Amino acid sequence: MGDLAIDFCGEWYEPSDQEVFNIGREGDLEVDDNPYLHRQFLQVANYDGIWWLSNVGSMLSATVADGSGGMQAWLSPGARIPLVFSHTNIVFTAGPTTYEFAVHLKTPSFRQEARDGDSNGDTTIGPVVFTDSQKALIVALAEPMLRREGTGFSAIPSSAAAAKTLGWALTRFNRKLDNVCDKLDRVGVVGLRGGGGKLATNRRARLVEHAVTSHLVTPDDLYLLEKMREVDEG
């Protein structure tokens, strides 16, 4: 295997450091025949000995995070970011579908060392603390990704479907979704607000991308779905 390898759905790609590797509806990595996905969306290329991920699309953004979830960036159209970790996860949403692939580097230029006593971030992101019901809402939206093993694609549930999973009325779900997005927006999580300070229309997708890549929710939290139903039934 070369210095850099990309894993998508269990298929591995090894771009040469002499070429530009295109990812999208068409290209070197053909993600999916999804009309919401750009023909060319992301590019991986090596410049002066550094691997870069570039967003060459015009509408979609991608969430980029190290394997531990401790560092995260939002790659908007026209932006690029160096790939410096041994394991980087890239997640993006096109229409109703969320995709994830992983980039592995043999010789990363940055290594993050975990320290004893570091929080694993299961229930907080910075100063934000979530109630069980707020966290359960995130789990309900992220459930398809949390149950999927490895890289690939999944469909984010609609608000109505996620509310049904929790046994909630849609109005209750939407109110809590607004509260969760407000909390994360206040601590600097981008992509949850649209123009004029309003909550973004695609905030469910952005919330799932952030929550999964930052390990805000993990498969261990799936029990919250049953817990919420039991609370309401009781």
mmCIF file of C-alpha atoms in Angstrom:
data_model
loop_
_atom_site.group_PDB
_atom_site.id
_atom_site.type_symbol
_atom_site.label_atom_id
_atom_site.label_comp_id
_atom_site.label_asym_id
_atom_site.label_seq_id
_atom_site.Cartn_x
_atom_site.Cartn_y
_atom_site.Cartn_z
ATOM 1 C CA MET A 1 0.000 0.000 0.000
ATOM 2 C CA GLY A 2 1.196 3.505 -0.809
ATOM 3 C CA ASP A 3 1.443 6.380 1.656
ATOM 4 C CA LEU A 4 -2.255 7.241 1.334
ATOM 5 C CA ALA A 5 -5.237 4.926 0.987
ATOM 6 C CA ILE A 6 -8.986 5.621 0.875
ATOM 7 C CA ASP A 7 -11.620 3.213 2.196
ATOM 8 C CA PHE A 8 -15.214 3.446 0.958
ATOM 9 C CA CYS A 9 -17.660 0.569 1.465
ATOM 10 C CA GLY A 10 -14.754 -1.815 1.987
ATOM 11 C CA GLU A 11 -13.166 -0.911 -1.351
ATOM 12 C CA TRP A 12 -9.678 0.562 -1.203
ATOM 13 C CA TYR A 13 -8.164 3.210 -3.462
ATOM 14 C CA GLU A 14 -4.508 4.258 -3.534
ATOM 15 C CA PRO A 15 -4.049 7.623 -5.266
ATOM 16 C CA SER A 16 -0.634 8.350 -6.686
ATOM 17 C CA ASP A 17 1.104 11.441 -5.361
ATOM 18 C CA GLN A 18 1.485 12.505 -8.985
ATOM 19 C CA GLU A 19 -2.246 12.680 -9.735
ATOM 20 C CA VAL A 20 -5.416 14.464 -8.642
ATOM 21 C CA PHE A 21 -7.909 11.917 -7.290
ATOM 22 C CA ASN A 22 -11.544 12.920 -7.927
ATOM 23 C CA ILE A 23 -14.483 11.897 -5.734
ATOM 24 C CA GLY A 24 -18.132 12.421 -6.651
ATOM 25 C CA ARG A 25 -20.914 11.120 -8.856
ATOM 26 C CA GLU A 26 -18.211 10.577 -11.472
ATOM 27 C CA GLY A 27 -14.445 10.281 -11.105
ATOM 28 C CA ASP A 28 -11.824 7.996 -9.647
ATOM 29 C CA LEU A 29 -14.135 7.191 -6.721
ATOM 30 C CA GLU A 30 -17.704 7.071 -8.027
ATOM 31 C CA VAL A 31 -19.636 7.430 -4.786
ATOM 32 C CA ASP A 32 -23.196 6.999 -6.013
ATOM 33 C CA ASP A 33 -25.484 7.811 -8.910
ATOM 34 C CA ASN A 34 -27.180 10.443 -6.760
ATOM 35 C CA PRO A 35 -28.552 13.504 -8.629
ATOM 36 C CA TYR A 36 -27.969 15.639 -5.511
ATOM 37 C CA LEU A 37 -24.241 14.828 -5.571
ATOM 38 C CA HIS A 38 -21.804 16.860 -7.680
ATOM 39 C CA ARG A 39 -20.152 15.033 -10.558
ATOM 40 C CA GLN A 40 -16.864 16.174 -9.019
ATOM 41 C CA PHE A 41 -17.158 17.082 -5.362
ATOM 42 C CA LEU A 42 -13.917 16.371 -3.488
ATOM 43 C CA GLN A 43 -10.309 16.033 -4.645
ATOM 44 C CA VAL A 44 -7.296 14.454 -2.971
ATOM 45 C CA ALA A 45 -3.883 15.552 -4.203
ATOM 46 C CA ASN A 46 -0.297 15.862 -3.012
ATOM 47 C CA TYR A 47 1.361 19.279 -3.204
ATOM 48 C CA ASP A 48 4.952 19.759 -2.039
ATOM 49 C CA GLY A 49 4.862 16.581 0.014
ATOM 50 C CA ILE A 50 1.529 17.309 1.772
ATOM 51 C CA TRP A 51 -1.760 15.592 0.988
ATOM 52 C CA TRP A 52 -4.735 17.940 0.651
ATOM 53 C CA LEU A 53 -8.492 17.441 0.532
ATOM 54 C CA SER A 54 -10.251 20.091 -1.595
ATOM 55 C CA ASN A 55 -13.949 20.820 -2.031
ATOM 56 C CA VAL A 56 -14.398 21.639 -5.714
ATOM 57 C CA GLY A 57 -18.206 21.524 -5.579
ATOM 58 C CA SER A 58 -20.493 24.528 -5.532
ATOM 59 C CA MET A 59 -23.233 23.570 -3.052
ATOM 60 C CA LEU A 60 -22.261 20.732 -0.701
ATOM 61 C CA SER A 61 -19.976 20.806 2.321
ATOM 62 C CA ALA A 62 -18.188 17.977 4.128
ATOM 63 C CA THR A 63 -17.343 17.272 7.754
ATOM 64 C CA VAL A 64 -13.716 16.229 8.263
ATOM 65 C CA ALA A 65 -12.517 14.724 11.543
ATOM 66 C CA ASP A 66 -9.604 12.743 12.920
ATOM 67 C CA GLY A 67 -10.275 9.145 13.908
ATOM 68 C CA SER A 68 -10.624 9.964 17.601
ATOM 69 C CA GLY A 69 -13.223 12.681 16.969
ATOM 70 C CA GLY A 70 -11.157 15.187 18.911
ATOM 71 C CA MET A 71 -10.556 17.550 15.994
ATOM 72 C CA GLN A 72 -13.133 18.493 13.374
ATOM 73 C CA ALA A 73 -13.518 20.920 10.469
ATOM 74 C CA TRP A 74 -16.282 21.845 8.050
ATOM 75 C CA LEU A 75 -15.063 21.942 4.457
ATOM 76 C CA SER A 76 -17.194 24.370 2.470
ATOM 77 C CA PRO A 77 -17.158 24.845 -1.335
ATOM 78 C CA GLY A 78 -13.843 26.242 -2.551
ATOM 79 C CA ALA A 79 -11.967 25.330 0.647
ATOM 80 C CA ARG A 80 -9.188 22.813 1.181
ATOM 81 C CA ILE A 81 -7.607 21.205 4.223
ATOM 82 C CA PRO A 82 -4.354 19.258 4.753
ATOM 83 C CA LEU A 83 -4.698 15.570 5.572
ATOM 84 C CA VAL A 84 -2.324 15.208 8.517
ATOM 85 C CA PHE A 85 -3.754 12.374 10.645
ATOM 86 C CA SER A 86 -3.150 8.652 10.347
ATOM 87 C CA HIS A 87 -6.928 8.212 10.114
ATOM 88 C CA THR A 88 -9.342 10.872 8.859
ATOM 89 C CA ASN A 89 -13.097 10.442 8.451
ATOM 90 C CA ILE A 90 -14.963 12.460 5.822
ATOM 91 C CA VAL A 91 -18.763 12.639 6.016
ATOM 92 C CA PHE A 92 -21.113 14.527 3.706
ATOM 93 C CA THR A 93 -24.787 14.564 2.795
ATOM 94 C CA ALA A 94 -26.350 14.832 -0.663
ATOM 95 C CA GLY A 95 -30.127 14.952 -0.656
ATOM 96 C CA PRO A 96 -31.473 12.319 1.769
ATOM 97 C CA THR A 97 -28.262 10.268 1.850
ATOM 98 C CA THR A 98 -25.196 10.619 4.059
ATOM 99 C CA TYR A 99 -21.869 9.185 2.912
ATOM 100 C CA GLU A 100 -18.672 8.417 4.808
ATOM 101 C CA PHE A 101 -15.214 7.427 3.660
ATOM 102 C CA ALA A 102 -11.896 7.181 5.495
ATOM 103 C CA VAL A 103 -8.416 8.316 4.544
ATOM 104 C CA HIS A 104 -5.429 6.475 5.986
ATOM 105 C CA LEU A 105 -1.879 7.831 5.994
ATOM 106 C CA LYS A 106 1.196 5.713 6.651
ATOM 107 C CA THR A 107 3.338 8.725 7.536
ATOM 108 C CA PRO A 108 1.046 11.295 9.181
ATOM 109 C CA SER A 109 2.533 14.683 10.000
ATOM 110 C CA PHE A 110 0.391 15.036 13.137
ATOM 111 C CA ARG A 111 -0.177 12.598 15.951
ATOM 112 C CA GLN A 112 -2.626 13.274 18.749
ATOM 113 C CA GLU A 113 -1.646 11.715 22.056
ATOM 114 C CA ALA A 114 -4.408 10.854 24.507
ATOM 115 C CA ARG A 115 -3.761 11.797 28.123
ATOM 116 C CA ASP A 116 -4.960 10.042 31.222
ATOM 117 C CA GLY A 117 -8.104 11.688 32.526
ATOM 118 C CA ASP A 118 -9.192 13.093 29.163
ATOM 119 C CA SER A 119 -12.952 13.049 28.722
ATOM 120 C CA ASN A 120 -14.238 10.773 25.983
ATOM 121 C CA GLY A 121 -16.804 13.406 25.003
ATOM 122 C CA ASP A 122 -19.778 11.069 25.321
ATOM 123 C CA THR A 123 -22.104 13.627 26.885
ATOM 124 C CA THR A 124 -20.510 17.032 26.409
ATOM 125 C CA ILE A 125 -18.921 19.081 23.656
ATOM 126 C CA GLY A 126 -17.014 21.860 25.339
ATOM 127 C CA PRO A 127 -19.362 23.471 27.875
ATOM 128 C CA VAL A 128 -22.518 21.940 26.363
ATOM 129 C CA VAL A 129 -24.388 19.410 28.462
ATOM 130 C CA PHE A 130 -27.284 17.485 26.944
ATOM 131 C CA THR A 131 -30.225 15.934 28.739
ATOM 132 C CA ASP A 132 -31.042 12.297 28.012
ATOM 133 C CA SER A 133 -33.985 13.339 25.840
ATOM 134 C CA GLN A 134 -31.850 15.759 23.804
ATOM 135 C CA LYS A 135 -29.190 13.132 23.310
ATOM 136 C CA ALA A 136 -31.843 10.554 22.399
ATOM 137 C CA LEU A 137 -33.041 12.892 19.638
ATOM 138 C CA ILE A 138 -29.530 12.953 18.173
ATOM 139 C CA VAL A 139 -29.323 9.162 18.420
ATOM 140 C CA ALA A 140 -32.666 8.774 16.640
ATOM 141 C CA LEU A 141 -31.398 10.829 13.693
ATOM 142 C CA ALA A 142 -27.983 9.132 13.656
ATOM 143 C CA GLU A 143 -29.318 5.588 14.185
ATOM 144 C CA PRO A 144 -28.666 4.351 10.614
ATOM 145 C CA MET A 145 -25.029 5.518 10.801
ATOM 146 C CA LEU A 146 -24.554 4.141 14.313
ATOM 147 C CA ARG A 147 -25.828 0.705 13.272
ATOM 148 C CA ARG A 148 -23.724 0.622 10.112
ATOM 149 C CA GLU A 149 -20.304 -0.986 10.321
ATOM 150 C CA GLY A 150 -17.413 0.647 8.495
ATOM 151 C CA THR A 151 -17.651 3.282 5.789
ATOM 152 C CA GLY A 152 -20.498 3.604 3.311
ATOM 153 C CA PHE A 153 -23.824 5.389 3.067
ATOM 154 C CA SER A 154 -27.056 5.638 5.009
ATOM 155 C CA ALA A 155 -30.303 7.586 4.955
ATOM 156 C CA ILE A 156 -31.006 10.185 7.635
ATOM 157 C CA PRO A 157 -34.539 9.709 8.995
ATOM 158 C CA SER A 158 -37.072 12.457 8.476
ATOM 159 C CA SER A 159 -38.137 14.391 11.559
ATOM 160 C CA ALA A 160 -41.452 12.531 11.495
ATOM 161 C CA ALA A 161 -39.748 9.125 11.362
ATOM 162 C CA ALA A 162 -37.305 10.002 14.150
ATOM 163 C CA ALA A 163 -40.153 11.338 16.303
ATOM 164 C CA LYS A 164 -42.027 8.059 15.786
ATOM 165 C CA THR A 165 -38.934 6.083 16.838
ATOM 166 C CA LEU A 166 -38.892 8.019 20.116
ATOM 167 C CA GLY A 167 -42.652 7.862 20.595
ATOM 168 C CA TRP A 168 -42.915 11.663 20.494
ATOM 169 C CA ALA A 169 -45.249 14.078 18.775
ATOM 170 C CA LEU A 170 -43.612 15.875 15.854
ATOM 171 C CA THR A 171 -44.033 19.273 17.542
ATOM 172 C CA ARG A 172 -42.103 18.022 20.579
ATOM 173 C CA PHE A 173 -39.358 16.614 18.366
ATOM 174 C CA ASN A 174 -38.967 19.837 16.393
ATOM 175 C CA ARG A 175 -38.831 21.925 19.566
ATOM 176 C CA LYS A 176 -36.060 19.759 21.005
ATOM 177 C CA LEU A 177 -34.212 19.737 17.675
ATOM 178 C CA ASP A 178 -34.202 23.534 17.726
ATOM 179 C CA ASN A 179 -32.832 23.508 21.281
ATOM 180 C CA VAL A 180 -30.049 21.038 20.445
ATOM 181 C CA CYS A 181 -28.990 23.000 17.360
ATOM 182 C CA ASP A 182 -29.069 26.270 19.325
ATOM 183 C CA LYS A 183 -26.790 24.792 22.005
ATOM 184 C CA LEU A 184 -24.219 23.580 19.469
ATOM 185 C CA ASP A 185 -24.396 26.768 17.430
ATOM 186 C CA ARG A 186 -23.586 28.822 20.522
ATOM 187 C CA VAL A 187 -20.317 26.915 21.041
ATOM 188 C CA GLY A 188 -19.237 27.356 17.446
ATOM 189 C CA VAL A 189 -20.483 24.289 15.559
ATOM 190 C CA VAL A 190 -20.968 25.652 12.049
ATOM 191 C CA GLY A 191 -23.633 24.701 9.541
ATOM 192 C CA LEU A 192 -26.591 24.651 11.917
ATOM 193 C CA ARG A 193 -27.781 28.149 11.061
ATOM 194 C CA GLY A 194 -28.807 29.577 7.721
ATOM 195 C CA GLY A 195 -29.042 33.197 6.710
ATOM 196 C CA GLY A 196 -30.463 35.795 9.040
ATOM 197 C CA GLY A 197 -29.712 33.707 12.126
ATOM 198 C CA LYS A 198 -32.378 31.140 11.257
ATOM 199 C CA LEU A 199 -31.767 27.444 11.760
ATOM 200 C CA ALA A 200 -30.507 25.836 8.554
ATOM 201 C CA THR A 201 -32.967 23.753 6.566
ATOM 202 C CA ASN A 202 -30.442 20.887 6.390
ATOM 203 C CA ARG A 203 -29.597 21.050 10.091
ATOM 204 C CA ARG A 204 -30.529 17.391 10.655
ATOM 205 C CA ALA A 205 -27.792 16.256 8.276
ATOM 206 C CA ARG A 206 -25.207 18.630 9.731
ATOM 207 C CA LEU A 207 -26.158 17.603 13.275
ATOM 208 C CA VAL A 208 -25.682 13.919 12.444
ATOM 209 C CA GLU A 209 -22.357 14.549 10.716
ATOM 210 C CA HIS A 210 -21.044 16.484 13.700
ATOM 211 C CA ALA A 211 -22.410 14.130 16.349
ATOM 212 C CA VAL A 212 -21.034 10.957 14.771
ATOM 213 C CA THR A 213 -17.589 12.261 13.789
ATOM 214 C CA SER A 214 -17.052 13.958 17.182
ATOM 215 C CA HIS A 215 -18.272 10.831 19.027
ATOM 216 C CA LEU A 216 -20.955 12.904 20.714
ATOM 217 C CA VAL A 217 -23.099 9.811 20.143
ATOM 218 C CA THR A 218 -21.852 6.238 19.676
ATOM 219 C CA PRO A 219 -23.513 2.822 19.248
ATOM 220 C CA ASP A 220 -23.413 2.524 23.053
ATOM 221 C CA ASP A 221 -26.076 5.248 23.191
ATOM 222 C CA LEU A 222 -28.687 3.346 21.182
ATOM 223 C CA TYR A 223 -30.274 2.215 24.453
ATOM 224 C CA LEU A 224 -31.646 5.757 24.820
ATOM 225 C CA LEU A 225 -34.212 5.069 22.096
ATOM 226 C CA GLU A 226 -35.859 2.346 24.166
ATOM 227 C CA LYS A 227 -35.454 4.392 27.332
ATOM 228 C CA MET A 228 -37.413 7.302 25.852
ATOM 229 C CA ARG A 229 -40.223 4.998 24.744
ATOM 230 C CA GLU A 230 -40.396 3.405 28.190
ATOM 231 C CA VAL A 231 -40.539 6.823 29.872
ATOM 232 C CA ASP A 232 -43.443 7.934 27.674
ATOM 233 C CA GLU A 233 -45.312 4.665 28.113
ATOM 234 C CA GLY A 234 -44.847 4.836 31.859
#
